[in-house]
Coordinates of C-alpha atoms and ligand atoms in Angstrom, one line a residue:
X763 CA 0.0 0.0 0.0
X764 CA 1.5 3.0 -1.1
X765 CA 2.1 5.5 2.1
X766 CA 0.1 8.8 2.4
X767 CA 2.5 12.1 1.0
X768 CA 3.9 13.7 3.7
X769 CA 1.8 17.3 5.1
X770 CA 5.1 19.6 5.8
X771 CA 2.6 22.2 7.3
X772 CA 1.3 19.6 10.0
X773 CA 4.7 18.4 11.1
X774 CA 5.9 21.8 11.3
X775 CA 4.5 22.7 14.7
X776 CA 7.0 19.9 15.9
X777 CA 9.6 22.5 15.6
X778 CA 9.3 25.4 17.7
X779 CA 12.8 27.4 15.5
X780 CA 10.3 26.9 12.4
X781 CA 7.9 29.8 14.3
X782 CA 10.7 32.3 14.3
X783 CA 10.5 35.8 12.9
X784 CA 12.8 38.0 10.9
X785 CA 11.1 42.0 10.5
X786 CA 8.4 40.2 11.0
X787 CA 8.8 37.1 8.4
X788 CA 8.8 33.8 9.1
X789 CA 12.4 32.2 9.1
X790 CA 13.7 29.9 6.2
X791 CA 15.8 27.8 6.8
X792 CA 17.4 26.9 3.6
X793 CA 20.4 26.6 5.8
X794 CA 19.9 22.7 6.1
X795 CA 22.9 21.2 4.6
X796 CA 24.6 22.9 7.1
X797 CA 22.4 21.7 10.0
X798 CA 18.7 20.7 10.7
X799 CA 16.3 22.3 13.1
X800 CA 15.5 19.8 15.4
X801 CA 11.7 18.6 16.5
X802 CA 10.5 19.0 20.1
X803 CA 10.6 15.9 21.1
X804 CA 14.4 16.3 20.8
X805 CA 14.9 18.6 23.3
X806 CA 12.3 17.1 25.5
X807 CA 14.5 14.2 25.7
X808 CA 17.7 15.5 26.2
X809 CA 16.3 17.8 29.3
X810 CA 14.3 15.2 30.9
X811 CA 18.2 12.8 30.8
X812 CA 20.0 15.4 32.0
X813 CA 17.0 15.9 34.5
X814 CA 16.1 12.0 35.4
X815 CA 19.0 10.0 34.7
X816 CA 22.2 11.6 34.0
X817 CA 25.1 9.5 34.7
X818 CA 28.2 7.6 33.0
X819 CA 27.4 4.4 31.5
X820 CA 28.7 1.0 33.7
X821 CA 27.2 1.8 36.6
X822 CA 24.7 -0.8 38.9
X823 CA 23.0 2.1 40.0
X824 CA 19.3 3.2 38.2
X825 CA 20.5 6.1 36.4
X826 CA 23.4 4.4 35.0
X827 CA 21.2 1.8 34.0
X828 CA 18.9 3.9 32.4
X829 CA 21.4 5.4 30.9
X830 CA 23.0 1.9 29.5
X831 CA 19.5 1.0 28.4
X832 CA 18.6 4.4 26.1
X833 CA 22.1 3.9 24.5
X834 CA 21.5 0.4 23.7
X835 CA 18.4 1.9 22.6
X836 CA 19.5 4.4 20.6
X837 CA 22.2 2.5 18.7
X838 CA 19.4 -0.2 18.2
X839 CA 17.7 2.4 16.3
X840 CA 21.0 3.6 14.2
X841 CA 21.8 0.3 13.1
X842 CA 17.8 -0.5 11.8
X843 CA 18.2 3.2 10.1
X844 CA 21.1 1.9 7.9
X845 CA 20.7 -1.5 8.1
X846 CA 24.1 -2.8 10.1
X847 CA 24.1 -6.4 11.2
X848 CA 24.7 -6.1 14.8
X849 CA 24.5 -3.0 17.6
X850 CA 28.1 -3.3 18.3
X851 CA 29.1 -2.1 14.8
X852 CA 27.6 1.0 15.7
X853 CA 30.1 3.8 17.4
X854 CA 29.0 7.1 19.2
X855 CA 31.6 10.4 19.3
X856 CA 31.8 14.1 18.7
X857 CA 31.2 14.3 15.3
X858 CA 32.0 12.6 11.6
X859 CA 35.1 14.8 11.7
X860 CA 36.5 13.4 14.7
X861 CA 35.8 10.0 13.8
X862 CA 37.4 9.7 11.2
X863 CA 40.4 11.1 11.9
X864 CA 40.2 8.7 14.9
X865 CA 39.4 5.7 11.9
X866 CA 42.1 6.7 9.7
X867 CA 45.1 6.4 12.2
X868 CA 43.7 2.8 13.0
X869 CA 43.8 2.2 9.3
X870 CA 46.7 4.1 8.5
X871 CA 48.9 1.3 11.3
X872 CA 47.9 -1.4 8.7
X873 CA 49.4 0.7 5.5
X874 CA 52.6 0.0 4.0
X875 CA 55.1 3.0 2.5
X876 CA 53.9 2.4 -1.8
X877 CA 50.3 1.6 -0.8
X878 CA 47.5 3.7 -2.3
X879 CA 44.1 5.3 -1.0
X880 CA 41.7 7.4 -2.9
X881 CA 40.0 10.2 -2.4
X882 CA 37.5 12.3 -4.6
X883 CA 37.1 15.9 -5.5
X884 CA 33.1 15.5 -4.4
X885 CA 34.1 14.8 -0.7
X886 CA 33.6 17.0 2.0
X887 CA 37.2 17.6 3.4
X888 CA 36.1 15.6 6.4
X889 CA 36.5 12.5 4.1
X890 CA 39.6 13.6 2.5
X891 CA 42.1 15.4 4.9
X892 CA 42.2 12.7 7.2
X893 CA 42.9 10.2 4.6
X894 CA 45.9 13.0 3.2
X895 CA 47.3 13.2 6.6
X896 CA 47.1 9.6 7.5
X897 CA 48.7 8.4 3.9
X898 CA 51.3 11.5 4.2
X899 CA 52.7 10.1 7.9
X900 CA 52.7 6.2 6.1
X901 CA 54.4 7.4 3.0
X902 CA 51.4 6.4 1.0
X903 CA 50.2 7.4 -2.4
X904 CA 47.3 9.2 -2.5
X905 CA 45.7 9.2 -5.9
X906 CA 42.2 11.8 -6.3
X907 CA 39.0 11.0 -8.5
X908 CA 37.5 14.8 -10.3
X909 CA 34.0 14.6 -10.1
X910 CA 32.5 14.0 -13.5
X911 CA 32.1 17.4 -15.0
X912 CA 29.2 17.7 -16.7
X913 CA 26.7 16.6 -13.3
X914 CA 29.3 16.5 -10.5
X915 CA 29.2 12.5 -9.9
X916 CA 31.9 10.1 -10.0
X917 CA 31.8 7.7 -12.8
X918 CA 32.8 3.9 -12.2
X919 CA 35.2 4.1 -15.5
X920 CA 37.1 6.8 -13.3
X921 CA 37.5 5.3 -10.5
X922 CA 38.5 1.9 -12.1
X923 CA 41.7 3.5 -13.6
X924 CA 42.8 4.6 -10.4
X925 CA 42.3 1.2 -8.7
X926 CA 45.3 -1.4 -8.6
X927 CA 46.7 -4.4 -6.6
X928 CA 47.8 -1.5 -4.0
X929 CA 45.1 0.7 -3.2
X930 CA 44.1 -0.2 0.2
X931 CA 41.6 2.6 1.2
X932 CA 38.9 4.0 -1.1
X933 CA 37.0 7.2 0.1
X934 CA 33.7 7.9 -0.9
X935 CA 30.8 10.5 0.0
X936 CA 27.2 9.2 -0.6
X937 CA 26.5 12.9 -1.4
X938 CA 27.7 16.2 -2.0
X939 CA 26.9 18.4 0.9
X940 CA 28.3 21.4 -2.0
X941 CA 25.6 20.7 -5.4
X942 CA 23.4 17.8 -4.2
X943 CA 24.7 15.1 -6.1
X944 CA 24.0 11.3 -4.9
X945 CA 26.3 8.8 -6.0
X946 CA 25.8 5.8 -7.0
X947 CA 27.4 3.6 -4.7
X948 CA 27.2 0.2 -5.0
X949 CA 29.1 -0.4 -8.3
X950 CA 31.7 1.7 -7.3
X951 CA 32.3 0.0 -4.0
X952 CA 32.1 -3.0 -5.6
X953 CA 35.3 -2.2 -8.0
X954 CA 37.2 -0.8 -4.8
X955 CA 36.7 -4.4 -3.1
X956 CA 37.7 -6.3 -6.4
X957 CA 41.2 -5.2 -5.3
X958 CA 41.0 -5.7 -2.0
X959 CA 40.6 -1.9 -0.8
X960 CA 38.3 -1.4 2.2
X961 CA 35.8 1.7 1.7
X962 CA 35.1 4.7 4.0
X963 CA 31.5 6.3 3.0
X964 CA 30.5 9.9 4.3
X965 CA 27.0 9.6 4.7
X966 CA 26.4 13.1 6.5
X967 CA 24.5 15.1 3.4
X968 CA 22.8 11.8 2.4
X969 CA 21.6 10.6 5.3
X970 CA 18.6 13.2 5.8
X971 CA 17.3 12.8 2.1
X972 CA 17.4 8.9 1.7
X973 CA 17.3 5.3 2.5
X974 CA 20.7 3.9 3.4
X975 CA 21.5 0.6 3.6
X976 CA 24.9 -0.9 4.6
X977 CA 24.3 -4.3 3.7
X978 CA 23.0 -3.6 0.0
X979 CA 26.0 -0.9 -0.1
X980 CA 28.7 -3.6 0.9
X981 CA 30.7 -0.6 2.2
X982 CA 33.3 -1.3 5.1
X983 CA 32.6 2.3 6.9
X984 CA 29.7 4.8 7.0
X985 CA 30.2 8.0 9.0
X986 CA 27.1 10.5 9.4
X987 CA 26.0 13.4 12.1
X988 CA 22.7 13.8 13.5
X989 CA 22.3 17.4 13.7
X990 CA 22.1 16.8 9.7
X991 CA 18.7 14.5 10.3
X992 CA 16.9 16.8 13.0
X993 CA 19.0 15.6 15.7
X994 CA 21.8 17.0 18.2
X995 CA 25.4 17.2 17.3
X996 CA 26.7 13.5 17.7
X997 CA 28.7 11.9 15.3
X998 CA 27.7 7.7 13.7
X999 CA 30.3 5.2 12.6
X1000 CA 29.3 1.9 11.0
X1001 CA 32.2 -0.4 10.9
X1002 CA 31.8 -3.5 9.6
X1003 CA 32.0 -5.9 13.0
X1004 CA 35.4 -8.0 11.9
X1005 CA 37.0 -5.1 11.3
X1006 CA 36.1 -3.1 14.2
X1007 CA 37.2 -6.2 16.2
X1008 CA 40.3 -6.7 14.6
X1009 CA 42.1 -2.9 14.3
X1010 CA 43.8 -1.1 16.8
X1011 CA 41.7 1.8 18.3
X1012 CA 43.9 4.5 19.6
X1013 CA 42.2 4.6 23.2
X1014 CA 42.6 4.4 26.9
X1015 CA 43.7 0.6 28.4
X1016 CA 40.9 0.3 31.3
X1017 CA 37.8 1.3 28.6
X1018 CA 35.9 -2.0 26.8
X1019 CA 38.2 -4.2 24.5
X1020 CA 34.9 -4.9 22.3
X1021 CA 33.5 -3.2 19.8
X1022 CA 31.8 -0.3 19.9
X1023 CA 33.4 0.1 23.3
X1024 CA 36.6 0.1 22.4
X1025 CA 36.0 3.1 19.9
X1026 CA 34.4 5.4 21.7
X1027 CA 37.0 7.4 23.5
X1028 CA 36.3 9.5 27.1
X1029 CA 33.2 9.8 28.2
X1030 CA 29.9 10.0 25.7
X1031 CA 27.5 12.6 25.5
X1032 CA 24.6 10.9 26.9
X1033 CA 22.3 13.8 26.6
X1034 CA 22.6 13.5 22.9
X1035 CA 22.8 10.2 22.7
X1036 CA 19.5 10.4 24.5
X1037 CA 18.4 13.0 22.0
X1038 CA 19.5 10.8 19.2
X1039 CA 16.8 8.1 20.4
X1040 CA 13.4 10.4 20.2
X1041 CA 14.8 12.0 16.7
X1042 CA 14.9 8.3 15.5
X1043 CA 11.6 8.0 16.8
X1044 CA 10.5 10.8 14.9
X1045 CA 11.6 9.4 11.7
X1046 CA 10.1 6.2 12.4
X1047 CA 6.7 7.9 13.1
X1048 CA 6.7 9.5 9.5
X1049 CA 6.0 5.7 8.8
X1050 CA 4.3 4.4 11.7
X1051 CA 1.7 3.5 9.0
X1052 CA 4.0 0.7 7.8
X1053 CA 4.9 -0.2 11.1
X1054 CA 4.1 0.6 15.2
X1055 CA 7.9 0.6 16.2
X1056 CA 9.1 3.9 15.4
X1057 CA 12.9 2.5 16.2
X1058 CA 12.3 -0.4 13.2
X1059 CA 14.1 -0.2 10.1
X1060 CA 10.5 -1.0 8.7
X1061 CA 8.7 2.2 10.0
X1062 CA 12.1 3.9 9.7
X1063 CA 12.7 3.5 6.4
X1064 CA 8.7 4.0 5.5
X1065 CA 8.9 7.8 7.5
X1066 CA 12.2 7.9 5.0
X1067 CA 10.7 6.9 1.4
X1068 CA 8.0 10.1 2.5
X1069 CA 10.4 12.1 2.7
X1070 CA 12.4 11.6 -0.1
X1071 CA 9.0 12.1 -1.9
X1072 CA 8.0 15.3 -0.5
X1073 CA 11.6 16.6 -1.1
X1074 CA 11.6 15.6 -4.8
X1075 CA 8.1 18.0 -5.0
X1076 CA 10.9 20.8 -3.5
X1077 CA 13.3 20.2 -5.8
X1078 CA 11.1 20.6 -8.6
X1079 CA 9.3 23.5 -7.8
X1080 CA 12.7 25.2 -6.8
X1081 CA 14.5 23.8 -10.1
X1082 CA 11.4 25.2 -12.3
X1083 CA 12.0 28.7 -10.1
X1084 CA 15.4 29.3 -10.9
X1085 CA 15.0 28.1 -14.6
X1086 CA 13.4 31.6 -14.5
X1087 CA 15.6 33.5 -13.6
X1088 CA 18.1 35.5 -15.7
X1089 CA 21.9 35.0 -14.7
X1090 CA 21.7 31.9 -12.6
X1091 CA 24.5 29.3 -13.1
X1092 CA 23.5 26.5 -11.3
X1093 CA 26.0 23.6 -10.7
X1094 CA 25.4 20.0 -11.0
X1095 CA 21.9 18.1 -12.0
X1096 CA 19.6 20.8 -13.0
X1097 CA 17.3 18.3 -15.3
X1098 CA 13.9 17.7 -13.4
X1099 CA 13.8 14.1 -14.9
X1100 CA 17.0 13.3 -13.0
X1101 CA 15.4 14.5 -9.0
X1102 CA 16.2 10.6 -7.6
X1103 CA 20.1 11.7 -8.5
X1104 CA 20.1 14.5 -6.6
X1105 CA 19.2 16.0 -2.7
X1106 CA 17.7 19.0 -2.5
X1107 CA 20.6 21.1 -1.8
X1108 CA 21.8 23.5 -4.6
X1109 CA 24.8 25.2 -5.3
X1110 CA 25.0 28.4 -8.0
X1111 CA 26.1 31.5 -8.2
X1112 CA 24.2 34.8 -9.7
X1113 CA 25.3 37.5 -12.2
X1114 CA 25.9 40.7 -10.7
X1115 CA 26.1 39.5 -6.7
X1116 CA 28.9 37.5 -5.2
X1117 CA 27.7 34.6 -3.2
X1118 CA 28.6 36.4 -0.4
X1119 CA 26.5 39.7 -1.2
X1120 CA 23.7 37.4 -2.2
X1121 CA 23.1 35.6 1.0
X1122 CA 23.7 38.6 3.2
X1123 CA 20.5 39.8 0.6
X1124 CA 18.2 36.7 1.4
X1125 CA 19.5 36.9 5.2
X1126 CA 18.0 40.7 5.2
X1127 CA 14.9 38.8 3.9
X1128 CA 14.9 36.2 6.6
X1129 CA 16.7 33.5 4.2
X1130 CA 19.1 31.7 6.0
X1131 CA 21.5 30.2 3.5
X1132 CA 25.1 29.3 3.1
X1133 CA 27.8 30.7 0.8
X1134 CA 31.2 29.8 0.1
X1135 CA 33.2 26.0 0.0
X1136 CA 31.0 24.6 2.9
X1137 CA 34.6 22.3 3.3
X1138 CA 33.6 20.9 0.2
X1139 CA 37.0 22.3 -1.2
X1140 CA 37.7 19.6 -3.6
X1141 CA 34.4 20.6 -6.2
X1142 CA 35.2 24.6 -5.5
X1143 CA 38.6 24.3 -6.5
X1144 CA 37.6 21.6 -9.8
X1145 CA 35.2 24.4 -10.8
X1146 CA 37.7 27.0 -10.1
X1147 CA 35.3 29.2 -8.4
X1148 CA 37.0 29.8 -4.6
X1149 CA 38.6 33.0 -6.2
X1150 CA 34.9 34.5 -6.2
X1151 CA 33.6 33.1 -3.4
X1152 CA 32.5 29.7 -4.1
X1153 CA 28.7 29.2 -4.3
X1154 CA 25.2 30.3 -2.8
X1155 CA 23.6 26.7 -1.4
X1156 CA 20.1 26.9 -1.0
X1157 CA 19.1 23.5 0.7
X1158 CA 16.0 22.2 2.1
X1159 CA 14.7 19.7 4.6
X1160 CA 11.3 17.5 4.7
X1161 CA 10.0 20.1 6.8
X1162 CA 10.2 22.7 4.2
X1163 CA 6.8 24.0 1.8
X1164 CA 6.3 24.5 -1.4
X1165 CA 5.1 28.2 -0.2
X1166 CA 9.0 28.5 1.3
X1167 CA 10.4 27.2 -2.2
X1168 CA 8.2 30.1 -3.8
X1169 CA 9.0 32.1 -1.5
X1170 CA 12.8 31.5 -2.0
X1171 CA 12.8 31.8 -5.8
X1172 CA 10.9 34.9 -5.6
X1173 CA 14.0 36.7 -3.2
X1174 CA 16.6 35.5 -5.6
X1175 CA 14.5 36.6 -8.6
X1176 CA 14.1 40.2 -6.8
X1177 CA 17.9 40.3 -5.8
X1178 CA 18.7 39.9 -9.6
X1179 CA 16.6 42.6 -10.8
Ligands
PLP1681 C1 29.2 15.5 3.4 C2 29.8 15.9 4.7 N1 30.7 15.2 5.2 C3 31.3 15.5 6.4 C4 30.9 16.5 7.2 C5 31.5 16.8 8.5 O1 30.6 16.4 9.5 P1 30.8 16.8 11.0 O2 30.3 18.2 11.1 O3 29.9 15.8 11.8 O4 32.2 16.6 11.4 C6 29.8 17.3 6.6 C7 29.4 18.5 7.4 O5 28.9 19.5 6.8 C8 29.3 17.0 5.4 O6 28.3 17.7 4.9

């Protein structure tokens, strides 16, 4: 039975930032690549743990109990979102960053000087410096895959010249937190692994506009941040289990030999962790129609497939909007037939405003948007467009209207004439 579309207007008084005013305006927040606003609930949760039950994890006391049990919870509910195997190949920490940095040390102990990892020009920096830093202190090749020019993907043919009997590492983004573009995985990963390289996938832009699934993806690593998906700032790992067992985690000798203990290093941030749990459970009742347990990867991905839905209506509106408009250069996958390749998230830049002068223009409007390389340095630099100040991203969330699209269009439209 197909699911009912999703009403943006009726999950919208979830999130109390969505009722904020600028000169009088409602707020949009086309600012979502960047970061999410987060439902209620959210908060809720994270007050009443710090509240009711704050306390390390370990303990045989009731708050560390109940603290023990919403973690369990919580990464219950992270491995059904992407499909892992087991709870333990889940890992908790600060952010995507931060783990994998703390990933590619582990990995980079394994590397031998004349080994090769790749990275791509589509990557967020997160998924590329580390790798850079790790391969420069191993003596390790590093060899880079441009992003296909024409719609800013990366094309299997590419990537299979760059692959050889040496590459150990393969680094790929699931999407481009810069223009929007999803890649197409699975084929890709499936060429890294014919040559025995491993492969680390930054899931962070993807991971509020689709399904992801680890298993079908075959990929070794995921990394994503809930504060992209409506959630607080906490950083996800997936590692598959064998190797999470078997590498060396840079952490201290009295903490859990066993995985995902042994990865996650000082203390956790329960509140978020507890946070984490409800935004799950908001997710999962987008699809509560396909199933009762908002923490299944049933109801889960159901609440998902609604939103990718409502999002392609977005992107269509918004991509017919700017076709409008005189001046715009919009980067990436602009053709409406091709919405399932892309996230709502665009990147372009206007005649006659720098991206810079542009957003400040929408800000005075009560447009929140990003300009610039969002870290996304790799695409800026292929396009050769850091000199003027990279580009205006306009990105939405599920929770956006059609109205806000219009609305959006129209301010860019005014700011050109
Ligand atoms: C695609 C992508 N990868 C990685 C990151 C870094 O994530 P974090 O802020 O959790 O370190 C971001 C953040 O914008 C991103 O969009």
């Amino acid at each position: 039975m197909p699911l009912p579309p999703l009403d943006p207007h009726r999950l919208r008084a979830e999130f109390p930032a969505l009722a904020r005013l600028h000169d009088g305006r409602p707020v949009i927040y086309a600012d979502a690549p960047g970061g999410t606003q987060v439902p209620r609930t959210v908060t809720a949760a994270m007050t009443a743990y710090l509240e009711t039950s704050n306390a390390n994890f370990g303990g045989v006391f009731a708050t560390s109990r109940e603290t023990g049990e919403l973690t369990a919870q919580a990464r219950a509910g992270v491995m059904h979102l992407i499909n892992a195997a087991s709870a333990q190949e889940i890992v908790f920490g600060q952010n995507m960053t931060s783990l994998t940095f703390a990933m590619s040390r582990a990995l980079a102990r394994t590397w031998q000087p004349g080994d090769e990892v790749i990275v791509t020009t589509l990557d967020h920096d997160a998924n590329v410096a580390p790798w850079l830093l790790a391969a420069e202190e191993r003596g390790v090749i590093v060899r880079t895959l441009a992003c296909t020019p024409d719609d800013l993907s990366l094309a299997l043919d590419g990537l299979t010249a760059l692959l050889g009997p040496r590459t150990r590492l393969v680094a790929l983004g699931h999407a481009s937190n810069a223009v929007g573009t999803i890649v197409d995985l699975a084929p890709l990963i499936a060429a890294a692994h014919r040559v025995g390289a491993l492969v680390y996938v930054a899931a962070v832009h993807y991971a509020p506009h689709g399904v992801i699934d680890v298993r079908a993806l075959d990929c070794d690593f995921l990394a994503c941040s809930a504060y992209k998906f409506c959630g607080p700032h906490l950083g996800i790992l997936y590692g598959r289990l064998a190797l999470l067992e078997s590498l060396t985690a840079y952490k201290v000798r009295p903490s859990s030999a066993l995985p995902p203990g042994k990865w996650e290093t000082g203390t956790q941030n329960t509140e978020a962790i507890a946070g984490l749990r409800a935004c799950l459970a908001y997710f999962g009742g987008l699809g509560a129609d396909a199933a009762p347990d908002p923490l299944s990867r049933a109801a889960l991905v159901a609440g998902m497939r609604r939103i990718v839905a409502h999002e392609a209506t977005l992107s269509q509106r918004f991509l017919a909007g700017l076709a409008t408009i005189p001046g715009v250069h919009l980067y990436g996958i602009g053709d409406p037939t091709r919405l399932a390749a892309r996230t709502p998230t665009f990147g372009f830049t206007l005649a006659g405003g720098t991206p810079r002068q542009v957003s400040e223009r929408l800000a005075a409007r009560g447009i929140f948007v990003w300009d610039g390389h969002f870290y996304a340095k790799g695409v800026i630099d292929q396009l050769g467009i850091a000199e003027q100040g990279g580009l205006i991203r306009i990105g939405f969330a599920h929770y956006h209207t059609l109205d806000e699209v219009d609305r959006v269009v129209a301010a860019v439209s005014e700011i050109v004439g």
